[in-house]
Amino acid sequence: MKYISTRGDRTERRFSEILLEGLAPDGGLYLPTHYPRVDAATLERWRTLGYAELAFEILSLYIDDIPAADLRQIVHRTYTPEVFGTEAIVPLKPLEPGVALEALSNGPTLAFKDMAMQLLGHLFEYELARRGEELNILGATSGDTGSAAEYAMRGKKGIRVFMLSPYGRMSPFQQAQMYSLQDANIHNLAVQGVFDDCQDIVKAVSNDIEFKRRHKIGTVNSINWARLVAQVVYYFAGYFQATKSNDEEVSFAVPSGNFGNICAGHVARMMGLPIRKLVLATNENDVLDEFFRTGTYRVRKGSETYETSSPSMDISKASNFERFVFDLLGRDAERTRRLFKEEVEQRGAFTLEPQEFARVKDYGFVSGRSTHADRLATIRATWERFGVMIDTHTADGLKVARVHVEPGVPMLVLETALPAKFAATIREALGREPERPRGLEGIEELPKRFTVMPPSAQAVKDYIAQNC
Ligand SMILES: *Cc1c(COP(=O)(O)O)cnc(C)c1O
C-alpha cells in the first residue's frame, strides 16, 4: 500500500515514511491510494478473531513494510486485557433494545484516544530503533489526545513529547493526568489561548520544513494516518459483536470534533463493512453539523469557539475533514486544494456545489447537535433507566443517535471517555461523584510539571530548541 496527499502531491510513499510525519509537504493529508475491499469470505473469517488478531489483519492491508511477524507482535503487545481492561477490548454495553454503547475508553487515560495511541507508541519505538533515529513529538490537545500521547510515549527510548494544551481550559482531572507525569521525556506546554491556537502553532511549526528537519519533529495529532487506521479496527469489532451474520447492517454514532474517529468509520465503510449510517454528533461547536445539513463548511475563530462541558469536542476547524471531502469529490485533489487552501484559508469557509453535496448521502453521513442541557438530561436518564454512568461526550453521541435509530438496525454509540474525567458535569447531572477506576484516586493532589507559553509559534520553537 502506498500513500498520497489530498492536495495533489502524488509521490507514492510507504507506510513507514508517513508514520512519523504530520501533514504532507504540500499541506494536505495522507491517504492510501485506494481502500482495500474486504470480501464476504474474509469478513466471515474475521468475525471469530480476537481483537489483536483482527487488528493485525486490518493493519496488514495498510502496512506492507513491516515484516508480518513483527507487526503481529506489536499488535499483540498493544491490545491486551491488562491495558484495556477486558478480553473483548471494546465490549458492548446494551441500553434500550437496538441501542448499545461500544466501550472505547478503558485504556490508561480513560478515553478512546488510547485505542490508537498505545499502538502508535509501539510502532514509533519499533521504527525509530530500526532506523537508529530519534523523534521529537509535537502535538496540540484539548485534553484527551495529549494525555493519551504522553501515556503512550512516556519513558520510550529516543522519543520526546512537546504537548501544547490550552492553559486552564481542561478539566482538573485532565490537567492532573497530563501535568503530573514526571518522565523527563514529557514536556507540557500550557498555551495562553484556546485549542485552535495550539493547533495553529503545531501547523506553523510543521510548515517550517527546515526547523522540522533539524529538530526531527513528528506528530501524533489526529491527522496521523496510523492513528486513523488503528481506529478502523473497532468499527469491525463493534459490528461483529452487534450482529450474527454479515448480511446485517449497523449504524454508528460518533461524538465528533476533529473528525478523526468518524473518518475511521468512513474508511471501514469504504472497505465494505456493512455500515448503514454514520451519525456525526457535535456539541454547541457545530461546524460539522452545519456542513452535513447545508453543504457549507465555515470554520470559526478561537474567539467564536464555545467552552462546553464536552471540551474534547470544542473544535472550530476539523483537521481530518479534508480526507472525507477528498473522497466525496471523487479524489479531485485540485478541487480539494482550492477549497481548503484557498477558500478556507482566505475566506474561512466554502460551500459545495449542489451536485457535490448531494453525494454526501451515498456515504451514509447524517448529523445532529447536542447542548449542555441535552447532556445533563441524557446523563441523568441513562443513569436512572439503566444504572449506566456516561460521560459528557458519549452523552452528545447518544442524544443525537436516538434521532437516527431505525428498526432492525443496531445503533452503536461510541463511548469516547469515562465520566471520571468530567466530574463537575456529573455532579451537576446526578448530584454525585463519578465512579473513578482504581489507582486514580487523589491524582489531582500530585505535583504538576508544566510551562506556561504565549500563543506564539516562535516561543514554542525556542523552547524545543533549548530542550532537545
Ligand atoms: C477526541 C475526542 C472526541 C472527538 O474525536 P475526533 O476524532 O476529534 O472527532 C470526542 N470525545 C472525546 C472524549 C475525545 O477525547
Short mmCIF file of C-alpha atoms and ligand atoms in Angstrom, two decimals:
data_model
loop_
_atom_site.label_atom_id
_atom_site.label_comp_id
_atom_site.label_asym_id
_atom_site.label_seq_id
_atom_site.Cartn_x
_atom_site.Cartn_y
_atom_site.Cartn_z
CA MET A 1 0.00 0.00 0.00
CA LYS A 2 1.21 3.48 -0.90
CA TYR A 3 0.08 6.89 0.37
CA ILE A 4 -0.67 10.15 -1.45
CA SER A 5 -1.69 13.68 -0.40
CA THR A 6 -5.19 15.16 -0.60
CA ARG A 7 -3.74 18.28 -2.26
CA GLY A 8 -2.17 16.84 -5.37
CA ASP A 9 1.29 15.62 -4.37
CA ARG A 10 1.13 12.18 -5.96
CA THR A 11 4.53 10.98 -4.74
CA GLU A 12 3.75 7.47 -3.52
CA ARG A 13 5.12 6.98 -0.02
CA ARG A 14 5.31 3.84 2.07
CA PHE A 15 3.67 3.45 5.48
CA SER A 16 6.92 3.76 7.41
CA GLU A 17 7.67 7.01 5.56
CA ILE A 18 4.41 8.67 6.61
CA LEU A 19 4.26 7.05 10.07
CA LEU A 20 6.46 9.71 11.61
CA GLU A 21 5.07 12.60 9.52
CA GLY A 22 2.18 15.01 10.03
CA LEU A 23 0.94 16.92 7.01
CA ALA A 24 2.18 16.05 3.53
CA PRO A 25 4.75 18.53 2.11
CA ASP A 26 2.00 20.29 0.11
CA GLY A 27 -0.07 20.88 3.26
CA GLY A 28 -2.52 18.08 2.50
CA LEU A 29 -3.29 14.93 4.47
CA TYR A 30 -2.06 11.46 3.60
CA LEU A 31 -4.49 8.82 2.38
CA PRO A 32 -3.91 5.37 0.91
CA THR A 33 -4.03 5.26 -2.89
CA HIS A 34 -7.18 3.11 -2.50
CA TYR A 35 -9.24 1.36 0.18
CA PRO A 36 -8.84 -2.44 0.10
CA ARG A 37 -12.25 -4.10 -0.27
CA VAL A 38 -12.97 -6.86 2.21
CA ASP A 39 -14.91 -9.69 0.58
CA ALA A 40 -17.63 -11.79 2.25
CA ALA A 41 -15.34 -14.75 2.95
CA THR A 42 -12.78 -12.53 4.65
CA LEU A 43 -15.43 -10.82 6.73
CA GLU A 44 -16.71 -14.23 7.79
CA ARG A 45 -13.23 -15.31 8.84
CA TRP A 46 -12.60 -12.09 10.76
CA ARG A 47 -15.83 -12.50 12.77
CA THR A 48 -14.25 -15.13 15.01
CA LEU A 49 -10.92 -13.40 15.65
CA GLY A 50 -9.83 -11.83 18.92
CA TYR A 51 -9.26 -8.07 18.89
CA ALA A 52 -5.47 -8.16 18.48
CA GLU A 53 -5.63 -10.66 15.63
CA LEU A 54 -8.38 -8.64 13.94
CA ALA A 55 -6.20 -5.55 14.28
CA PHE A 56 -3.31 -7.45 12.72
CA GLU A 57 -5.45 -8.46 9.71
CA ILE A 58 -6.74 -4.94 9.10
CA LEU A 59 -3.41 -3.21 9.64
CA SER A 60 -1.69 -5.69 7.32
CA LEU A 61 -3.79 -4.33 4.46
CA TYR A 62 -2.28 -0.88 5.00
CA ILE A 63 1.22 -1.72 6.22
CA ASP A 64 3.43 -3.76 3.92
CA ASP A 65 6.83 -2.52 5.01
CA ILE A 66 6.93 -4.04 8.49
CA PRO A 67 7.52 -7.82 8.47
CA ALA A 68 4.29 -9.64 9.38
CA ALA A 69 5.81 -11.38 12.39
CA ASP A 70 6.94 -8.03 13.82
CA LEU A 71 3.61 -6.34 13.17
CA ARG A 72 1.75 -9.22 14.77
CA GLN A 73 3.95 -8.98 17.86
CA ILE A 74 3.46 -5.20 18.11
CA VAL A 75 -0.31 -5.52 17.87
CA HIS A 76 -0.49 -8.35 20.41
CA ARG A 77 1.63 -6.37 22.86
CA THR A 78 -0.71 -3.36 22.42
CA TYR A 79 -4.22 -4.78 22.71
CA THR A 80 -4.12 -6.75 25.95
CA PRO A 81 -6.74 -7.15 28.70
CA GLU A 82 -4.13 -5.77 31.13
CA VAL A 83 -4.03 -2.42 29.25
CA PHE A 84 -7.67 -2.22 28.11
CA GLY A 85 -9.46 -3.92 30.99
CA THR A 86 -11.36 -6.72 29.22
CA GLU A 87 -10.78 -9.67 26.92
CA ALA A 88 -13.12 -8.06 24.33
CA ILE A 89 -11.06 -4.79 24.48
CA VAL A 90 -14.11 -2.85 23.18
CA PRO A 91 -17.13 -4.58 24.81
CA LEU A 92 -20.70 -3.51 24.04
CA LYS A 93 -22.97 -2.27 26.84
CA PRO A 94 -26.63 -2.63 25.82
CA LEU A 95 -29.07 0.17 26.68
CA GLU A 96 -32.63 0.08 25.27
CA PRO A 97 -33.32 -2.54 22.54
CA GLY A 98 -31.43 -1.60 19.39
CA VAL A 99 -29.02 0.79 21.10
CA ALA A 100 -25.69 -0.08 22.74
CA LEU A 101 -22.56 1.73 23.81
CA GLU A 102 -19.27 0.47 22.41
CA ALA A 103 -16.73 0.98 25.20
CA LEU A 104 -13.57 2.52 23.78
CA SER A 105 -12.36 4.21 26.92
CA ASN A 106 -10.89 1.59 29.21
CA GLY A 107 -7.25 2.32 28.35
CA PRO A 108 -4.75 4.12 30.63
CA THR A 109 -6.21 7.63 30.14
CA LEU A 110 -9.89 6.63 30.11
CA ALA A 111 -10.62 7.93 26.60
CA PHE A 112 -10.84 6.37 23.16
CA LYS A 113 -7.62 8.02 22.02
CA ASP A 114 -5.71 5.28 23.85
CA MET A 115 -7.02 2.81 21.25
CA ALA A 116 -4.77 4.32 18.59
CA MET A 117 -2.11 5.99 20.66
CA GLN A 118 -0.99 2.87 22.51
CA LEU A 119 -0.36 1.26 19.13
CA LEU A 120 1.47 4.34 17.90
CA GLY A 121 3.83 4.23 20.90
CA HIS A 122 4.89 0.71 19.96
CA LEU A 123 5.08 1.48 16.21
CA PHE A 124 7.21 4.59 16.79
CA GLU A 125 9.59 2.78 19.11
CA TYR A 126 9.94 -0.04 16.58
CA GLU A 127 10.52 2.23 13.59
CA LEU A 128 12.97 4.55 15.38
CA ALA A 129 15.02 1.61 16.66
CA ARG A 130 15.06 0.15 13.15
CA ARG A 131 16.43 3.44 11.77
CA GLY A 132 18.64 4.32 14.73
CA GLU A 133 16.91 7.72 14.93
CA GLU A 134 15.27 9.98 17.48
CA LEU A 135 12.00 11.89 17.31
CA ASN A 136 10.53 14.95 18.98
CA ILE A 137 6.77 14.70 19.02
CA LEU A 138 4.92 17.99 18.81
CA GLY A 139 1.20 17.94 19.45
CA ALA A 140 -1.82 20.01 20.41
CA THR A 141 -4.53 18.77 22.70
CA SER A 142 -7.81 19.91 24.14
CA GLY A 143 -7.39 17.22 26.78
CA ASP A 144 -7.59 13.64 25.66
CA THR A 145 -5.06 13.49 22.83
CA GLY A 146 -2.32 14.93 24.98
CA SER A 147 -2.67 12.58 27.87
CA ALA A 148 -3.09 9.59 25.56
CA ALA A 149 0.08 10.56 23.68
CA GLU A 150 2.04 11.12 26.84
CA TYR A 151 0.96 7.82 28.39
CA ALA A 152 1.83 6.03 25.15
CA MET A 153 5.27 7.65 24.81
CA ARG A 154 6.42 8.09 28.42
CA GLY A 155 9.80 6.52 29.00
CA LYS A 156 10.10 5.39 25.36
CA LYS A 157 13.71 5.49 24.13
CA GLY A 158 14.59 8.10 21.52
CA ILE A 159 11.28 9.94 21.88
CA ARG A 160 10.47 13.31 23.48
CA VAL A 161 6.97 14.76 23.67
CA PHE A 162 6.21 18.51 23.47
CA MET A 163 2.48 18.80 24.10
CA LEU A 164 0.59 22.09 23.75
CA SER A 165 -2.62 22.47 25.72
CA PRO A 166 -4.93 25.46 26.25
CA TYR A 167 -3.90 26.85 29.62
CA GLY A 168 -6.60 26.44 32.27
CA ARG A 169 -9.21 25.09 29.85
CA MET A 170 -9.09 21.38 30.63
CA SER A 171 -10.89 19.68 33.50
CA PRO A 172 -8.92 19.37 36.78
CA PHE A 173 -8.73 15.61 36.23
CA GLN A 174 -7.36 16.02 32.68
CA GLN A 175 -4.83 18.58 33.85
CA ALA A 176 -3.77 16.25 36.65
CA GLN A 177 -3.42 13.32 34.26
CA MET A 178 -1.09 15.22 31.95
CA TYR A 179 0.75 17.60 34.21
CA SER A 180 1.51 15.04 36.91
CA LEU A 181 3.73 12.97 34.61
CA GLN A 182 7.30 13.32 35.85
CA ASP A 183 9.02 11.46 32.99
CA ALA A 184 11.95 13.51 31.68
CA ASN A 185 10.93 12.93 28.05
CA ILE A 186 7.49 14.56 28.52
CA HIS A 187 7.15 18.39 28.18
CA ASN A 188 3.77 20.01 28.90
CA LEU A 189 3.44 23.49 27.31
CA ALA A 190 0.35 25.33 28.59
CA VAL A 191 -0.54 27.91 25.91
CA GLN A 192 -2.40 31.10 26.82
CA GLY A 193 -5.18 30.63 24.25
CA VAL A 194 -7.75 28.09 23.06
CA PHE A 195 -7.19 24.70 21.47
CA ASP A 196 -7.23 26.12 17.94
CA ASP A 197 -4.35 28.44 18.83
CA CYS A 198 -2.41 25.36 19.91
CA GLN A 199 -3.31 23.59 16.70
CA ASP A 200 -2.30 26.59 14.58
CA ILE A 201 1.10 26.68 16.30
CA VAL A 202 1.65 23.00 15.56
CA LYS A 203 0.76 23.62 11.93
CA ALA A 204 3.04 26.66 11.73
CA VAL A 205 6.00 24.78 13.22
CA SER A 206 5.34 21.76 10.98
CA ASN A 207 5.20 24.01 7.92
CA ASP A 208 8.70 25.26 8.72
CA ILE A 209 10.30 22.38 6.87
CA GLU A 210 13.83 23.41 7.83
CA PHE A 211 13.09 23.59 11.57
CA LYS A 212 11.11 20.38 11.35
CA ARG A 213 14.01 18.54 9.78
CA ARG A 214 16.69 19.99 12.02
CA HIS A 215 14.80 19.10 15.19
CA LYS A 216 13.30 15.82 13.94
CA ILE A 217 9.76 17.00 14.63
CA GLY A 218 6.96 14.49 14.30
CA THR A 219 3.33 14.49 15.29
CA VAL A 220 0.73 12.31 16.91
CA ASN A 221 -2.21 14.58 16.22
CA SER A 222 -5.35 13.09 14.82
CA ILE A 223 -4.13 13.82 11.28
CA ASN A 224 -1.63 10.97 11.66
CA TRP A 225 -2.73 8.20 9.33
CA ALA A 226 -1.53 5.40 11.62
CA ARG A 227 -3.89 6.63 14.34
CA LEU A 228 -6.76 6.74 11.96
CA VAL A 229 -6.20 3.24 10.64
CA ALA A 230 -5.88 1.85 14.17
CA GLN A 231 -9.36 3.21 14.86
CA VAL A 232 -10.82 1.39 11.87
CA VAL A 233 -10.44 -1.86 13.84
CA TYR A 234 -13.06 -1.10 16.48
CA TYR A 235 -15.73 -0.41 13.86
CA PHE A 236 -15.25 -4.01 12.68
CA ALA A 237 -15.09 -5.31 16.26
CA GLY A 238 -18.30 -3.45 17.17
CA TYR A 239 -20.04 -4.74 14.06
CA PHE A 240 -19.15 -8.38 14.82
CA GLN A 241 -20.44 -8.09 18.39
CA ALA A 242 -23.73 -6.45 17.36
CA THR A 243 -24.65 -8.85 14.53
CA LYS A 244 -24.97 -12.58 13.91
CA SER A 245 -24.31 -12.56 10.18
CA ASN A 246 -22.66 -10.34 7.63
CA ASP A 247 -25.96 -9.60 5.86
CA GLU A 248 -26.92 -7.29 8.70
CA GLU A 249 -26.27 -3.57 8.82
CA VAL A 250 -25.24 -1.49 11.81
CA SER A 251 -25.16 2.26 12.39
CA PHE A 252 -22.57 4.09 14.46
CA ALA A 253 -23.00 7.35 16.36
CA VAL A 254 -19.77 9.24 16.93
CA PRO A 255 -19.17 12.21 19.24
CA SER A 256 -17.02 14.30 16.91
CA GLY A 257 -14.53 17.16 16.99
CA ASN A 258 -11.57 16.82 14.65
CA PHE A 259 -13.38 14.23 12.50
CA GLY A 260 -10.70 11.59 13.25
CA ASN A 261 -12.89 8.99 14.90
CA ILE A 262 -15.74 9.14 12.40
CA CYS A 263 -13.28 9.29 9.49
CA ALA A 264 -12.12 5.82 10.58
CA GLY A 265 -15.78 4.76 10.31
CA HIS A 266 -15.84 6.18 6.80
CA VAL A 267 -12.75 4.13 5.93
CA ALA A 268 -14.34 0.96 7.39
CA ARG A 269 -17.44 1.60 5.29
CA MET A 270 -15.33 2.16 2.15
CA MET A 271 -13.67 -1.21 2.86
CA GLY A 272 -17.08 -2.83 2.67
CA LEU A 273 -18.15 -3.10 6.31
CA PRO A 274 -21.99 -3.02 6.21
CA ILE A 275 -22.44 0.34 7.94
CA ARG A 276 -25.80 1.92 7.27
CA LYS A 277 -25.37 5.32 8.86
CA LEU A 278 -22.50 7.25 10.33
CA VAL A 279 -24.20 9.60 12.76
CA LEU A 280 -21.99 12.59 13.49
CA ALA A 281 -22.72 14.33 16.80
CA THR A 282 -21.37 17.73 17.76
CA ASN A 283 -21.85 19.88 20.82
CA GLU A 284 -22.57 23.64 20.58
CA ASN A 285 -19.46 23.92 18.40
CA ASP A 286 -21.42 22.71 15.40
CA VAL A 287 -19.19 23.38 12.39
CA LEU A 288 -19.57 19.80 11.19
CA ASP A 289 -23.29 19.56 11.85
CA GLU A 290 -23.72 22.73 9.81
CA PHE A 291 -21.77 21.17 6.94
CA PHE A 292 -23.80 17.95 6.90
CA ARG A 293 -27.04 19.95 7.00
CA THR A 294 -26.15 22.64 4.45
CA GLY A 295 -23.01 21.85 2.43
CA THR A 296 -21.27 24.91 3.87
CA TYR A 297 -18.11 24.38 5.88
CA ARG A 298 -17.45 27.55 7.85
CA VAL A 299 -14.61 27.44 10.36
CA ARG A 300 -14.86 29.56 13.50
CA LYS A 301 -12.28 31.79 15.11
CA GLY A 302 -10.84 30.98 18.51
CA SER A 303 -12.98 33.73 19.98
CA GLU A 304 -16.12 32.10 18.49
CA THR A 305 -15.34 28.70 19.97
CA TYR A 306 -17.54 27.90 22.94
CA GLU A 307 -16.11 26.34 26.04
CA THR A 308 -18.52 23.49 26.73
CA SER A 309 -18.94 20.61 29.12
CA SER A 310 -17.78 18.22 26.37
CA PRO A 311 -14.46 20.04 25.88
CA SER A 312 -12.75 17.47 23.68
CA MET A 313 -15.27 18.42 21.00
CA ASP A 314 -14.69 22.18 21.33
CA ILE A 315 -13.31 22.38 17.83
CA SER A 316 -13.95 25.11 15.28
CA LYS A 317 -11.90 23.61 12.45
CA ALA A 318 -11.94 19.84 11.92
CA SER A 319 -8.43 18.78 10.99
CA ASN A 320 -9.33 15.41 9.42
CA PHE A 321 -12.33 16.66 7.48
CA GLU A 322 -10.30 17.24 4.32
CA ARG A 323 -9.85 13.46 3.98
CA PHE A 324 -13.57 12.89 3.67
CA VAL A 325 -14.07 15.83 1.30
CA PHE A 326 -11.29 14.47 -0.94
CA ASP A 327 -13.17 11.15 -1.21
CA LEU A 328 -16.52 12.90 -1.60
CA LEU A 329 -15.15 14.89 -4.54
CA GLY A 330 -14.06 11.71 -6.29
CA ARG A 331 -10.48 12.33 -5.11
CA ASP A 332 -10.17 15.55 -7.10
CA ALA A 333 -7.04 16.91 -5.41
CA GLU A 334 -7.10 20.21 -7.28
CA ARG A 335 -10.65 20.98 -6.12
CA THR A 336 -9.77 19.84 -2.57
CA ARG A 337 -6.73 22.09 -2.53
CA ARG A 338 -8.78 25.04 -3.76
CA LEU A 339 -11.44 24.53 -1.09
CA PHE A 340 -9.11 24.05 1.86
CA LYS A 341 -6.10 26.10 0.87
CA GLU A 342 -7.71 29.00 -0.91
CA GLU A 343 -11.31 29.27 0.29
CA VAL A 344 -10.88 28.19 3.92
CA GLU A 345 -7.56 29.93 4.42
CA GLN A 346 -8.66 33.16 2.71
CA ARG A 347 -12.40 33.40 3.43
CA GLY A 348 -12.80 30.94 6.33
CA ALA A 349 -15.46 28.95 4.51
CA PHE A 350 -16.53 27.05 1.41
CA THR A 351 -19.83 25.84 0.02
CA LEU A 352 -20.01 22.71 -2.10
CA GLU A 353 -21.85 22.72 -5.40
CA PRO A 354 -25.34 21.17 -5.01
CA GLN A 355 -24.38 18.11 -7.06
CA GLU A 356 -21.29 17.60 -4.88
CA PHE A 357 -23.24 17.95 -1.65
CA ALA A 358 -25.91 15.54 -2.91
CA ARG A 359 -23.31 12.75 -2.80
CA VAL A 360 -22.97 13.00 1.00
CA LYS A 361 -25.90 10.65 1.48
CA ASP A 362 -24.15 7.94 -0.57
CA TYR A 363 -21.51 7.93 2.16
CA GLY A 364 -24.03 7.27 4.95
CA PHE A 365 -23.45 10.50 6.87
CA VAL A 366 -26.13 12.22 8.94
CA SER A 367 -25.59 14.62 11.81
CA GLY A 368 -27.01 16.40 14.80
CA ARG A 369 -26.03 18.66 17.65
CA SER A 370 -26.36 18.48 21.39
CA THR A 371 -26.24 21.13 24.11
CA HIS A 372 -25.30 21.32 27.76
CA ALA A 373 -28.96 20.82 28.73
CA ASP A 374 -29.12 17.74 26.46
CA ARG A 375 -26.01 16.31 28.09
CA LEU A 376 -27.41 16.72 31.58
CA ALA A 377 -30.74 15.16 30.59
CA THR A 378 -29.07 12.26 28.76
CA ILE A 379 -26.62 11.50 31.58
CA ARG A 380 -29.47 11.58 34.11
CA ALA A 381 -31.86 9.43 32.06
CA THR A 382 -29.16 6.86 31.26
CA TRP A 383 -28.28 6.58 34.94
CA GLU A 384 -31.90 6.30 36.05
CA ARG A 385 -33.07 3.88 33.37
CA PHE A 386 -30.06 1.62 33.04
CA GLY A 387 -27.77 2.32 36.02
CA VAL A 388 -25.07 3.21 33.49
CA MET A 389 -22.97 6.33 34.08
CA ILE A 390 -21.82 8.00 30.86
CA ASP A 391 -19.53 10.95 30.25
CA THR A 392 -20.50 14.21 28.55
CA HIS A 393 -19.10 13.35 25.08
CA THR A 394 -20.81 9.98 24.99
CA ALA A 395 -23.99 11.79 26.06
CA ASP A 396 -23.76 14.04 22.99
CA GLY A 397 -23.41 10.90 20.85
CA LEU A 398 -26.32 9.11 22.50
CA LYS A 399 -28.62 12.13 22.28
CA VAL A 400 -28.04 12.52 18.53
CA ALA A 401 -28.03 8.74 17.94
CA ARG A 402 -31.61 8.38 19.18
CA VAL A 403 -32.89 10.72 16.46
CA HIS A 404 -31.46 8.39 13.81
CA VAL A 405 -32.32 4.90 15.14
CA GLU A 406 -34.07 2.72 12.56
CA PRO A 407 -35.96 -0.53 13.28
CA GLY A 408 -33.83 -3.62 12.76
CA VAL A 409 -30.53 -1.71 12.55
CA PRO A 410 -28.46 -1.80 15.75
CA MET A 411 -27.14 1.64 16.71
CA LEU A 412 -23.71 1.57 18.36
CA VAL A 413 -22.81 4.74 20.20
CA LEU A 414 -19.07 5.09 20.60
CA GLU A 415 -18.26 5.71 24.25
CA THR A 416 -15.33 8.08 23.92
CA ALA A 417 -14.46 8.78 27.56
CA LEU A 418 -15.31 7.71 31.09
CA PRO A 419 -17.28 10.02 33.42
CA ALA A 420 -14.37 10.25 35.89
CA LYS A 421 -12.74 12.77 33.56
CA PHE A 422 -15.63 15.23 33.75
CA ALA A 423 -16.67 15.22 37.38
CA ALA A 424 -18.19 18.72 37.52
CA THR A 425 -20.87 17.92 34.94
CA ILE A 426 -21.59 14.53 36.50
CA ARG A 427 -22.16 16.26 39.84
CA GLU A 428 -24.44 18.75 38.12
CA ALA A 429 -26.43 16.00 36.41
CA LEU A 430 -26.55 13.37 39.12
CA GLY A 431 -25.65 15.11 42.37
CA ARG A 432 -22.93 12.57 42.99
CA GLU A 433 -19.28 11.94 42.20
CA PRO A 434 -18.44 9.88 39.12
CA GLU A 435 -17.07 6.39 39.53
CA ARG A 436 -13.30 6.52 39.37
CA PRO A 437 -11.28 3.49 38.24
CA ARG A 438 -8.92 2.08 40.82
CA GLY A 439 -5.47 3.62 41.05
CA LEU A 440 -6.62 7.12 40.07
CA GLU A 441 -7.80 8.34 43.48
CA GLY A 442 -6.13 11.58 44.56
CA ILE A 443 -4.43 12.20 41.20
CA GLU A 444 -5.25 15.96 41.47
CA GLU A 445 -3.01 16.19 44.54
CA LEU A 446 0.14 15.04 42.73
CA PRO A 447 2.82 17.64 41.93
CA LYS A 448 2.40 19.20 38.46
CA ARG A 449 5.06 19.80 35.84
CA PHE A 450 4.28 22.27 33.00
CA THR A 451 5.49 25.51 31.36
CA VAL A 452 3.15 28.42 30.51
CA MET A 453 3.65 29.82 26.97
CA PRO A 454 2.26 32.75 24.94
CA PRO A 455 0.31 31.69 21.81
CA SER A 456 3.36 32.07 19.58
CA ALA A 457 5.00 29.60 17.22
CA GLN A 458 8.36 31.27 17.79
CA ALA A 459 8.16 30.82 21.57
CA VAL A 460 7.41 27.14 21.09
CA LYS A 461 10.28 26.74 18.61
CA ASP A 462 12.66 28.36 21.06
CA TYR A 463 11.54 26.03 23.84
CA ILE A 464 12.01 22.95 21.67
CA ALA A 465 15.44 24.09 20.51
CA GLN A 466 16.54 24.52 24.12
CA ASN A 467 15.15 21.20 25.31
CA CYS A 468 16.30 18.66 22.75
C1 LIG B 1 -11.04 13.48 20.83
C2 LIG B 1 -12.37 13.21 21.44
C3 LIG B 1 -13.54 13.33 20.70
C4 LIG B 1 -13.56 13.81 19.26
O1 LIG B 1 -12.94 12.89 18.40
P1 LIG B 1 -12.42 13.38 16.96
O2 LIG B 1 -11.65 12.23 16.44
O3 LIG B 1 -11.57 14.58 17.21
O4 LIG B 1 -13.63 13.70 16.16
C5 LIG B 1 -14.74 13.01 21.31
N1 LIG B 1 -14.78 12.62 22.60
C6 LIG B 1 -13.67 12.52 23.34
C7 LIG B 1 -13.79 12.11 24.75
C8 LIG B 1 -12.43 12.79 22.78
O5 LIG B 1 -11.33 12.67 23.52
#
